[in-house]
Short mmCIF file of C-alpha atoms in Angstrom, two decimals:
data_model
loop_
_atom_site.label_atom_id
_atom_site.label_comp_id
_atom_site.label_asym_id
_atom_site.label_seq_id
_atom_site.Cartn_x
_atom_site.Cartn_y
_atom_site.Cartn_z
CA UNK X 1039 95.71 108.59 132.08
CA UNK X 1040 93.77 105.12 132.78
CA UNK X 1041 92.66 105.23 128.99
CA UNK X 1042 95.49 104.93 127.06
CA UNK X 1043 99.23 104.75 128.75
CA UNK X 1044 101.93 107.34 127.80
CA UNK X 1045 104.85 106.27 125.56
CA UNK X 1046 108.59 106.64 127.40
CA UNK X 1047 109.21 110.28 127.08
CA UNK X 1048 105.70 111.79 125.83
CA UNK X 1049 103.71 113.93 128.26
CA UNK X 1050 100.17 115.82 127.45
CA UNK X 1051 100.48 119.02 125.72
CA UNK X 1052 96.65 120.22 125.81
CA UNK X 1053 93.76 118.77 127.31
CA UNK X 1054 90.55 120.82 125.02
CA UNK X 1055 86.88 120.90 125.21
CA UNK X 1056 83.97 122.10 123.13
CA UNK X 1057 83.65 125.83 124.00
CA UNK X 1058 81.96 125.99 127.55
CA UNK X 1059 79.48 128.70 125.94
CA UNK X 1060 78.45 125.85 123.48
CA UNK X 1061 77.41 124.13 126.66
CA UNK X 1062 75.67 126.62 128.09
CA UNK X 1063 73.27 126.54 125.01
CA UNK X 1064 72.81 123.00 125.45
CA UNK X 1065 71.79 123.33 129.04
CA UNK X 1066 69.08 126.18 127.76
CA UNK X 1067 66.42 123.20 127.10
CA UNK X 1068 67.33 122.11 130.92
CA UNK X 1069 67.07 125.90 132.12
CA UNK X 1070 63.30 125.98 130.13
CA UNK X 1071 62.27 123.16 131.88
CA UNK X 1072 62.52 124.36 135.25
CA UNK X 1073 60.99 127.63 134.67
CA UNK X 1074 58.03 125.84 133.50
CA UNK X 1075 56.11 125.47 136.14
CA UNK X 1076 56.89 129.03 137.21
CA UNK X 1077 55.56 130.06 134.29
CA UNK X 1078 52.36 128.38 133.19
CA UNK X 1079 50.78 129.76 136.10
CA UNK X 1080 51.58 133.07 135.20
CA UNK X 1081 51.08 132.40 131.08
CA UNK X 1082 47.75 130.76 131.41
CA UNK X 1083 45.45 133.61 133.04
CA UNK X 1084 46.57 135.35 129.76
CA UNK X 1085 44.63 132.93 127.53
CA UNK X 1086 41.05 133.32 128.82
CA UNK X 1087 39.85 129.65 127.96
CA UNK X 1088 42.59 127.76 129.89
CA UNK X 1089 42.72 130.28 132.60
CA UNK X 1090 40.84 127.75 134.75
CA UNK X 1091 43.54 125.31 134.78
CA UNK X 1092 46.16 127.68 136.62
CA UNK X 1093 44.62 126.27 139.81
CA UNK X 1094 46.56 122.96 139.50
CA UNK X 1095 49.72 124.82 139.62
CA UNK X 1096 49.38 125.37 143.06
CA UNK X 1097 52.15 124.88 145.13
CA UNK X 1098 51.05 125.60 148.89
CA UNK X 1099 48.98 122.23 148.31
CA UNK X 1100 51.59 118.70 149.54
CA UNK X 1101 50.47 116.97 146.31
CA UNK X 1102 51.82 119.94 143.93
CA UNK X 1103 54.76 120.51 146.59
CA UNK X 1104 55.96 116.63 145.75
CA UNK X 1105 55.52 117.55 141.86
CA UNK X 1106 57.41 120.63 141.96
CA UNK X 1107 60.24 118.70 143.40
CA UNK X 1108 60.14 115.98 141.20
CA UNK X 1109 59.80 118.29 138.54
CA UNK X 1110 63.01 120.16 139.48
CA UNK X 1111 64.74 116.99 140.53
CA UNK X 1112 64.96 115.24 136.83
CA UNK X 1113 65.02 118.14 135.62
CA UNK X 1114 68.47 119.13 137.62
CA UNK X 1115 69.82 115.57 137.40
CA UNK X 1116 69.30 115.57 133.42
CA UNK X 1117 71.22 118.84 133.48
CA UNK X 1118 74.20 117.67 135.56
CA UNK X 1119 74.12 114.33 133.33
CA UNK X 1120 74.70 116.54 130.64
CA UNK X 1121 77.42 118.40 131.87
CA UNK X 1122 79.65 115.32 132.79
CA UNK X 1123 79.10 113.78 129.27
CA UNK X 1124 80.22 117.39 128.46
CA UNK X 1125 83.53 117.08 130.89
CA UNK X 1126 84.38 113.56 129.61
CA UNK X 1127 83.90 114.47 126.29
CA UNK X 1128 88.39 115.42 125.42
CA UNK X 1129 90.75 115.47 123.18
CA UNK X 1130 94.08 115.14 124.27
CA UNK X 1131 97.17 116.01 122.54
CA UNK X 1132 100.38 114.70 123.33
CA UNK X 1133 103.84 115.30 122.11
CA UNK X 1134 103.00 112.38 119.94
CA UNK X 1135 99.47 111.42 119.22
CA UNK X 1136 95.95 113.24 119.31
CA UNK X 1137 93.57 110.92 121.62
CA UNK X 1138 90.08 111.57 120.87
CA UNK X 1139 87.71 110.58 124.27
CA UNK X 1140 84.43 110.55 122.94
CA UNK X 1141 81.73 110.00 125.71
CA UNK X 1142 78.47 109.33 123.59
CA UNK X 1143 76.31 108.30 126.93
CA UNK X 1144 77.09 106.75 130.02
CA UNK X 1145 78.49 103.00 129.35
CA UNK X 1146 79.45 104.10 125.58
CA UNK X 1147 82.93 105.47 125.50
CA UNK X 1148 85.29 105.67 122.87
CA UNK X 1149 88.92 106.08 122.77
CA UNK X 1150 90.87 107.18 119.51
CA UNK X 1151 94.47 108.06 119.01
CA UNK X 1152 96.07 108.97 115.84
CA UNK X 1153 99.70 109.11 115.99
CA UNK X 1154 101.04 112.91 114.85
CA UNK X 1155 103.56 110.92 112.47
CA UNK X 1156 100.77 109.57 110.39
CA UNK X 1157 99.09 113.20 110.01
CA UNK X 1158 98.68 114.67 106.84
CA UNK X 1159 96.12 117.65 106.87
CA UNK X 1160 94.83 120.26 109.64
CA UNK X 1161 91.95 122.13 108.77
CA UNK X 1162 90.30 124.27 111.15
CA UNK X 1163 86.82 125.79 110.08
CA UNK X 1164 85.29 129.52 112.00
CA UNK X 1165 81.61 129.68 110.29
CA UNK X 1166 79.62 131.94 111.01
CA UNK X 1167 78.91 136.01 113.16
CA UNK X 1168 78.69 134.93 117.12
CA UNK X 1169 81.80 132.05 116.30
CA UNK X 1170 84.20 134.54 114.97
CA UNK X 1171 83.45 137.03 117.76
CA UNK X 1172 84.25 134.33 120.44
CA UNK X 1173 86.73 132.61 117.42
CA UNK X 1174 84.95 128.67 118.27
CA UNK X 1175 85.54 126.42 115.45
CA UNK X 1176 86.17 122.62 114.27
CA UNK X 1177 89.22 121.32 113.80
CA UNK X 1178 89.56 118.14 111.09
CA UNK X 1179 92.44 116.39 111.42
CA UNK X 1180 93.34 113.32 108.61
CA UNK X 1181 96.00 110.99 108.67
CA UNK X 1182 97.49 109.38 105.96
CA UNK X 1183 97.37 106.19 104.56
CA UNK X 1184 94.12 105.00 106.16
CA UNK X 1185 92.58 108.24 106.13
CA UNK X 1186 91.66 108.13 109.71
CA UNK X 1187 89.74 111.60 110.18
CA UNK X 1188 89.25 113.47 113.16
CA UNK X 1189 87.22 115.63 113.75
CA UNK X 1190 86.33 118.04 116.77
CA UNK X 1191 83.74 120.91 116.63
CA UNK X 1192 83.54 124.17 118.70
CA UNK X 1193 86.17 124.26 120.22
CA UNK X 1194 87.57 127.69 121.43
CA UNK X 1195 90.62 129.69 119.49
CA UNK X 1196 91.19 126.16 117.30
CA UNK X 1197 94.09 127.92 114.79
CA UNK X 1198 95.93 128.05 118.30
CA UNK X 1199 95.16 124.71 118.34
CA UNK X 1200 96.62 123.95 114.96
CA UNK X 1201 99.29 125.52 115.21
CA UNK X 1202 99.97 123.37 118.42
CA UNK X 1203 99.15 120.14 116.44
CA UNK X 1204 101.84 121.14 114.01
CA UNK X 1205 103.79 122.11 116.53
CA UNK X 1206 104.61 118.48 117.48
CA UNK X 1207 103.93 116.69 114.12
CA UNK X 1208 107.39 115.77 113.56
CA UNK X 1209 109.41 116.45 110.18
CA UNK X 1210 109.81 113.84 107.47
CA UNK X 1211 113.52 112.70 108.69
CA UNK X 1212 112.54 112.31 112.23
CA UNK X 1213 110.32 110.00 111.75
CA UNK X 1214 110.59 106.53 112.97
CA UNK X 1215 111.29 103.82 109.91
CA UNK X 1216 108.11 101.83 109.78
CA UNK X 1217 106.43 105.58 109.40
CA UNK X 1218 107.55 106.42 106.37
CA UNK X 1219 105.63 104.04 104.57
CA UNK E 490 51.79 131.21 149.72
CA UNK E 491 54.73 131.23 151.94
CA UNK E 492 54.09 130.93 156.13
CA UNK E 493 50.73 129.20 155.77
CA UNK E 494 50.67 125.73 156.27
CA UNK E 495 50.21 123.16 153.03
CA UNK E 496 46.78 122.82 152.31
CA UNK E 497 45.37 118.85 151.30
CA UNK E 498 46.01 118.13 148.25
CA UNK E 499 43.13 118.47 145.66
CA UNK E 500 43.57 116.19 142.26
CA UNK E 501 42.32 117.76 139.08
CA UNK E 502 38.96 115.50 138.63
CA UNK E 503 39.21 115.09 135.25
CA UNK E 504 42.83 113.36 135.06
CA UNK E 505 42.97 111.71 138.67
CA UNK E 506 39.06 111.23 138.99
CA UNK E 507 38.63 107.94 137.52
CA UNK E 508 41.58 105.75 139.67
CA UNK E 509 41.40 101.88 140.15
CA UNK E 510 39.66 100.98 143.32
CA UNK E 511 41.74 101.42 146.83
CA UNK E 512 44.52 103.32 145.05
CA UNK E 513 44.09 107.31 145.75
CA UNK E 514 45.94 109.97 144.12
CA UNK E 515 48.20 110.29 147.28
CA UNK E 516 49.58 107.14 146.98
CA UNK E 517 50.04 107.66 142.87
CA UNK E 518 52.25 110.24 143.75
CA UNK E 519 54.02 108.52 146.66
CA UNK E 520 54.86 105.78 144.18
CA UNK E 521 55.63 108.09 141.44
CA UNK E 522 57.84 109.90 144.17
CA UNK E 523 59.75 106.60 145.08
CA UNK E 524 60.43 105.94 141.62
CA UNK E 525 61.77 108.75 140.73
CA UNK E 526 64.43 108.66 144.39
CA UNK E 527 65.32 105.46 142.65
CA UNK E 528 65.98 106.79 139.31
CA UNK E 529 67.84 109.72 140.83
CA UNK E 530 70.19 107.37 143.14
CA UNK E 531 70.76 104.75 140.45
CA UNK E 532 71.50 107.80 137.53
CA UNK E 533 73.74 109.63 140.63
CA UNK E 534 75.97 106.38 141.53
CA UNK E 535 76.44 105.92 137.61
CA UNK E 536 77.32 109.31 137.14
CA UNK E 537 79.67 109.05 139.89
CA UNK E 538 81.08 106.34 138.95
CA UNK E 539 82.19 107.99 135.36
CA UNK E 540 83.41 110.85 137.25
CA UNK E 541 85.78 109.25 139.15
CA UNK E 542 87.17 106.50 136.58
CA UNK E 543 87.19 109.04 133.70
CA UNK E 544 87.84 112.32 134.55
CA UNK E 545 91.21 111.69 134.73
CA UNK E 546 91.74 113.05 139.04
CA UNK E 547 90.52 116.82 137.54
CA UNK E 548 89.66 119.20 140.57
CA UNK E 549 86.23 119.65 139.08
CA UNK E 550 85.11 116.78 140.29
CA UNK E 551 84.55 117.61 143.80
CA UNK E 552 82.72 120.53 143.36
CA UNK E 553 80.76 119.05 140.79
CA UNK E 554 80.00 115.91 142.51
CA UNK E 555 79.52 118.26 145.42
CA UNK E 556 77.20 120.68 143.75
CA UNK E 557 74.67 117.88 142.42
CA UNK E 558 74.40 116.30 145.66
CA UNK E 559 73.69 120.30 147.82
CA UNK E 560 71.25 121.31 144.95
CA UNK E 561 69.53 117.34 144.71
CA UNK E 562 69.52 117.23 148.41
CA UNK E 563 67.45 120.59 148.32
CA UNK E 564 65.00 119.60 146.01
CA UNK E 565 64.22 116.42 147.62
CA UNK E 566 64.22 117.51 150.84
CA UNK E 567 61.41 120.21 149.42
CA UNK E 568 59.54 117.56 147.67
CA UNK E 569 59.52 115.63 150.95
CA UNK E 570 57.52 118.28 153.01
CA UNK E 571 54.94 117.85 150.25
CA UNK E 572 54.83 113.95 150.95
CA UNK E 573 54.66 114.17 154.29
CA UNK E 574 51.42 115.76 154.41
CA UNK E 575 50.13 112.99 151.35
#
């Protein structure tokens, strides 16, 4: 982990994302895009007035060739841009803290950890038909004392990942001293 | 129309029609077509660059690295017939 370095004797219990199918409904805008100029072509004749512009959508000609490809080339790179801030977008938990990775945009990264001895409340939240089928859901975590909150939605089967957290919050006489504040 | 050669490219009159003197449409979209291979390779090394700092050695990177670059390749390589005959 280059982001934050692992405490003698803790290792990374779960690596989690948002729900990949969450993703795939953010890359719909992307996917509408590039049928675009499939489609105009094919839309336009249907409108009687504006039929007569369904001649610049031709793509045997080099000039609408080179915008096609353009087209589909931002279009594609957007897409993939999206996906990585999708990838880098984690939150890890370790046998001892939760680190939240939060990749806004490229260049704006964030790095949170909240130590599992300082938690206080898990709360995980299913709203909704199509998120209890697939069970995706938030998960609010809040520490105590400077109550630190975090928060990650959509993420797939998250009272799994609750009962993980818990799992490794330690009890009130294992924790360190300067803990039990 | 796939197997017949490109036909010359024709600019709608009413948005290219009126251009600056001594620049044509051709080279409008030559420029626009350079700008956008530098957007793409700038916006491609960056990406790249997060990939491989942040995403922590995970065997998705390859193929995802690998998958933009086949698929971006493509498309420019398409777009590229069309300049040719600009």
């Amino acid at each position: 982990m280059k982001e934050f370095e692992l405490e003698p004797g803790e290792f990374v219990v779960e690596q989690l994302r948002k729900h990949w199918l969450l993703f795939v409904g953010e890359l719909l805008p992307f996917a509408i895009l590039a049928a675009l100029p499939f489609a105009i072509p094919k839309l336009l004749p249907l409108a009687p007035p504006l039929a007569s512009f369904s001649v610049y959508f031709d793509y045997s000609t080099a000039g609408g060739r080179v915008l096609l490809g353009i087209w589909l080339l931002v279009t594609w790179t957007s897409a993939w841009g999206a996906f990585t801030r999708y990838f880098l977008n984690v939150w890890v938990l370790t046998s001892q803290r939760i680190v939240n990775i939060k990749q806004r945009q490229f260049f704006s990264r964030a790095v949170s950890s909240l130590f599992l001895s300082r938690v206080q409340d898990v709360t995980t939240t299913v709203e909704g038909v199509l998120s209890s089928f697939l069970n995706i859901g938030d998960i609010k975590v809040q520490s105590a004392g400077e109550e630190i909150e975090f928060v990650m939605r959509g993420i797939p089967r998250p009272e799994s990942m609750r009962d993980l957290i818990l799992k490794y919050v330690p009890e009130e006489d294992e924790q360190k001293p300067a803990d039990r504040q | 129309m796939p197997g017949q050669p490109l036909q010359p490219f024709a600019p709608p009159n009413m948005i290219l029609g009126n251009l600056p003197g001594g620049l044509t449409s051709g080279m409008l979209i030559t420029w626009g077509w350079y700008a956008v291979c530098a957007f793409w390779v700038v916006y491609t090394l960056v990406a790249i660059y997060h990939w491989i700092k942040y995403s922590h050695a995970s065997w998705v990177m390859v193929p995802a690295i690998a998958l933009h670059l086949l698929v971006s390749s493509s498309l420019i390589v398409y777009a590229f017939t069309g300049i040719w005959y600009l």
